[in-house]
CSV table of C-alpha atoms in Angstrom, one decimal:
chain,number,residue,atom,x,y,z
A,67,UNK,CA,94.2,64.2,96.0
A,68,UNK,CA,93.6,65.8,92.7
A,69,UNK,CA,96.6,67.0,90.6
A,70,UNK,CA,95.6,70.6,91.0
A,71,UNK,CA,95.2,70.4,94.7
A,72,UNK,CA,98.6,68.7,95.0
A,73,UNK,CA,100.2,71.4,92.9
A,74,UNK,CA,98.5,74.2,94.8
A,75,UNK,CA,99.6,72.8,98.2
A,76,UNK,CA,103.2,72.4,96.9
A,77,UNK,CA,103.4,75.9,95.4
A,78,UNK,CA,102.1,77.7,98.5
A,79,UNK,CA,103.4,75.6,101.3
A,80,UNK,CA,106.2,77.9,102.4
A,81,UNK,CA,104.1,81.1,102.0
A,82,UNK,CA,101.3,79.4,104.0
A,83,UNK,CA,103.8,78.6,106.8
A,84,UNK,CA,105.1,82.2,106.9
A,85,UNK,CA,101.6,83.6,106.9
A,86,UNK,CA,100.4,81.3,109.7
A,87,UNK,CA,103.3,82.3,111.9
A,88,UNK,CA,103.0,86.0,111.1
A,89,UNK,CA,99.3,87.0,111.4
A,90,UNK,CA,98.3,88.8,114.6
A,91,UNK,CA,96.2,85.8,115.8
A,92,UNK,CA,99.3,83.5,115.6
A,93,UNK,CA,100.2,84.9,119.0
A,94,UNK,CA,99.3,82.2,121.5
A,95,UNK,CA,98.0,85.0,123.8
A,96,UNK,CA,96.1,86.8,121.1
A,97,UNK,CA,93.6,89.2,122.4
A,98,UNK,CA,90.7,91.4,121.1
A,99,UNK,CA,93.1,94.0,119.7
A,100,UNK,CA,95.0,91.2,117.8
A,101,UNK,CA,91.7,90.1,116.3
A,102,UNK,CA,90.9,93.7,115.1
A,103,UNK,CA,94.4,93.9,113.6
A,104,UNK,CA,93.9,90.5,112.0
A,105,UNK,CA,90.6,91.7,110.4
A,106,UNK,CA,92.1,95.0,109.2
A,107,UNK,CA,94.9,93.1,107.4
A,108,UNK,CA,92.4,90.7,105.8
A,109,UNK,CA,90.1,93.5,104.8
A,110,UNK,CA,93.0,95.4,103.0
A,111,UNK,CA,93.9,92.2,101.1
A,112,UNK,CA,90.4,90.8,100.5
A,113,UNK,CA,88.3,93.8,99.4
A,114,UNK,CA,90.3,94.5,96.2
A,115,UNK,CA,90.3,90.7,95.4
A,116,UNK,CA,86.6,90.4,95.9
A,117,UNK,CA,85.8,93.5,93.8
A,118,UNK,CA,87.9,92.0,91.0
A,119,UNK,CA,86.5,88.5,91.3
A,120,UNK,CA,82.9,89.8,91.4
A,121,UNK,CA,83.4,91.2,87.8
A,122,UNK,CA,83.5,87.6,86.4
A,123,UNK,CA,80.8,85.1,85.9
A,124,UNK,CA,82.8,82.0,85.0
A,125,UNK,CA,85.2,79.7,86.7
A,126,UNK,CA,85.1,80.0,90.5
A,127,UNK,CA,82.5,82.8,90.1
A,128,UNK,CA,80.3,80.8,87.8
A,129,UNK,CA,77.6,78.3,88.3
A,130,UNK,CA,80.0,75.4,88.5
A,131,UNK,CA,81.4,76.6,91.9
A,132,UNK,CA,79.9,77.3,95.3
A,133,UNK,CA,78.1,80.6,95.3
A,134,UNK,CA,80.4,83.6,95.6
A,135,UNK,CA,80.5,85.0,99.2
A,136,UNK,CA,81.9,88.5,100.1
A,137,UNK,CA,83.8,87.5,103.2
A,138,UNK,CA,84.8,91.1,103.6
A,139,UNK,CA,81.2,91.9,104.5
A,140,UNK,CA,81.6,89.6,107.6
A,141,UNK,CA,84.8,91.4,108.4
A,142,UNK,CA,83.1,94.8,108.1
A,143,UNK,CA,80.4,93.7,110.5
A,144,UNK,CA,82.9,92.7,113.2
A,145,UNK,CA,84.9,95.9,112.7
A,146,UNK,CA,81.7,98.0,112.9
A,147,UNK,CA,80.5,96.3,116.1
A,148,UNK,CA,84.0,97.0,117.6
A,149,UNK,CA,83.8,100.6,116.5
A,150,UNK,CA,87.1,99.8,114.7
A,151,UNK,CA,86.2,100.7,111.1
A,152,UNK,CA,89.3,102.4,109.6
A,153,UNK,CA,88.8,105.9,108.5
A,154,UNK,CA,89.3,106.7,104.8
A,155,UNK,CA,90.9,103.4,104.0
A,156,UNK,CA,92.2,103.3,100.4
A,157,UNK,CA,92.1,99.9,98.8
A,158,UNK,CA,94.3,99.1,95.8
A,159,UNK,CA,91.7,97.6,93.5
A,160,UNK,CA,93.7,98.6,90.4
A,161,UNK,CA,96.4,96.1,91.4
A,162,UNK,CA,94.3,93.3,90.1
A,163,UNK,CA,94.0,91.6,87.6
A,164,UNK,CA,97.3,89.9,87.1
A,165,UNK,CA,95.8,87.5,84.7
A,166,UNK,CA,92.3,87.2,83.4
A,167,UNK,CA,91.8,83.4,82.9
A,168,UNK,CA,89.5,81.4,85.1
A,169,UNK,CA,92.2,79.0,86.2
A,170,UNK,CA,94.1,81.9,87.7
A,171,UNK,CA,91.0,82.9,89.6
A,172,UNK,CA,90.5,79.4,90.8
A,173,UNK,CA,93.9,79.7,92.4
A,174,UNK,CA,93.0,83.0,94.1
A,175,UNK,CA,89.8,81.5,95.3
A,176,UNK,CA,91.6,78.5,96.7
A,177,UNK,CA,93.5,80.8,99.0
A,178,UNK,CA,90.4,82.8,100.0
A,179,UNK,CA,88.3,79.7,100.7
A,180,UNK,CA,91.2,78.0,102.4
A,181,UNK,CA,91.5,81.0,104.7
A,182,UNK,CA,88.0,80.1,106.0
A,183,UNK,CA,89.3,76.8,107.3
A,184,UNK,CA,92.0,78.6,109.2
A,185,UNK,CA,89.3,80.8,110.6
A,186,UNK,CA,87.4,77.8,111.9
A,187,UNK,CA,90.5,76.7,113.8
A,188,UNK,CA,91.1,80.2,115.2
A,189,UNK,CA,87.5,80.4,116.3
A,190,UNK,CA,87.8,77.2,118.3
A,191,UNK,CA,91.0,78.5,119.9
A,192,UNK,CA,89.8,82.0,120.6
A,193,UNK,CA,86.0,82.0,121.2
A,194,UNK,CA,86.1,81.2,124.9
A,195,UNK,CA,89.0,83.5,125.6
A,196,UNK,CA,87.5,86.5,123.8
A,197,UNK,CA,83.9,85.9,124.9
A,198,UNK,CA,81.4,87.6,125.1
A,199,UNK,CA,82.5,88.9,121.7
A,200,UNK,CA,81.1,86.9,118.9
A,201,UNK,CA,84.0,86.8,116.4
A,202,UNK,CA,81.5,86.7,113.6
A,203,UNK,CA,84.0,86.6,110.8
A,204,UNK,CA,85.7,83.5,112.2
A,205,UNK,CA,82.5,81.7,113.0
A,206,UNK,CA,80.4,82.5,109.9
A,207,UNK,CA,80.9,79.3,107.9
A,208,UNK,CA,78.9,77.1,105.6
A,209,UNK,CA,79.2,73.4,106.3
A,210,UNK,CA,80.4,71.5,103.2
A,211,UNK,CA,81.6,74.5,101.3
A,212,UNK,CA,85.3,73.5,101.3
A,213,UNK,CA,84.8,69.9,99.9
A,214,UNK,CA,82.4,71.3,97.3
A,215,UNK,CA,84.9,74.0,96.3
A,216,UNK,CA,87.7,71.3,96.0
A,217,UNK,CA,85.5,69.1,93.9
A,218,UNK,CA,84.7,72.0,91.5
A,219,UNK,CA,88.4,73.0,91.4
A,220,UNK,CA,89.4,69.4,90.5
A,221,UNK,CA,86.7,69.2,87.8
A,222,UNK,CA,87.5,72.5,86.1
A,223,UNK,CA,91.3,72.9,86.5
A,224,UNK,CA,92.8,69.8,84.9
A,225,UNK,CA,95.3,70.7,82.1
A,226,UNK,CA,98.9,71.4,83.0
A,227,UNK,CA,98.6,75.0,81.7
A,228,UNK,CA,95.5,75.6,83.8
A,229,UNK,CA,97.2,74.0,86.9
A,230,UNK,CA,100.2,76.3,86.4
A,231,UNK,CA,97.8,79.3,86.1
A,232,UNK,CA,95.9,78.3,89.3
A,233,UNK,CA,99.2,78.0,91.1
A,234,UNK,CA,100.3,81.5,89.9
A,235,UNK,CA,96.9,82.9,91.2
A,236,UNK,CA,97.4,81.2,94.6
A,237,UNK,CA,101.0,82.4,94.9
A,238,UNK,CA,99.9,86.0,93.9
A,239,UNK,CA,97.1,85.9,96.5
A,240,UNK,CA,99.5,84.8,99.2
A,241,UNK,CA,102.0,87.4,98.2
A,242,UNK,CA,99.4,90.1,98.3
A,243,UNK,CA,98.4,89.1,101.8
A,244,UNK,CA,101.9,88.8,103.0
A,245,UNK,CA,102.5,92.4,101.8
A,246,UNK,CA,99.8,93.6,104.2
A,247,UNK,CA,101.7,92.3,107.2
A,248,UNK,CA,103.8,94.7,109.3
A,249,UNK,CA,107.5,94.3,108.6
A,250,UNK,CA,108.9,91.5,110.7
A,251,UNK,CA,112.0,89.5,111.0
A,252,UNK,CA,112.0,86.8,108.2
A,253,UNK,CA,110.7,83.5,109.7
C-alpha cells in the first residue's frame, strides 16, 4: 500500500464508518424511496465539487489520471427517470475551493472515486430487490478505474506535505457529504 493511500485511509476511517452507517441505503430494508433520497444527498454534495474540480486541468483532472467523469450526470438520469428531480435546487458551489493545490484535489477525488466502489457493493445488494428499476448510478462503472486511480495517486502524491494536503481534501470531502445527511443520533 502506498504511503498516501495508507494516510488517506487512516485520516478518513471514522468518517467513512459514520457515512456508511448513516446514508439512506445503509438500511438493510432499503427501498426505492431510500435510493432516491440517497441520490439527492449525493447530488447536493457532488455537483459543487464537480463544478470546482472541472475548472482544473492538472492533478486528478489532468492527463496523468483517469479521465474526469461527472458522476452527477448519472445521478440526474436516475432522478429524471424516477420523476424525482428536485425543484429549484440551490447548490453551494461557492463553498469550494478550500485549497487550490492538486494534492488537495487528489484527496477529494479519492473520496469521489471511492464512493463508486461503495456503489458497486450497493448495486449487488439492491438490484434484485429494486428490479425492474435499473439503478443506473450504482451500476454505471468502468472496470479497472479504481486501480488506475490509485496508481496515479501513488505516483503524484508523494511528499509529506502533499500527503497531508490530500488527507485534508479527503476529510473536507467527507465532512461536506456528512453535512448533507439528515440530523441523526451520533453513531
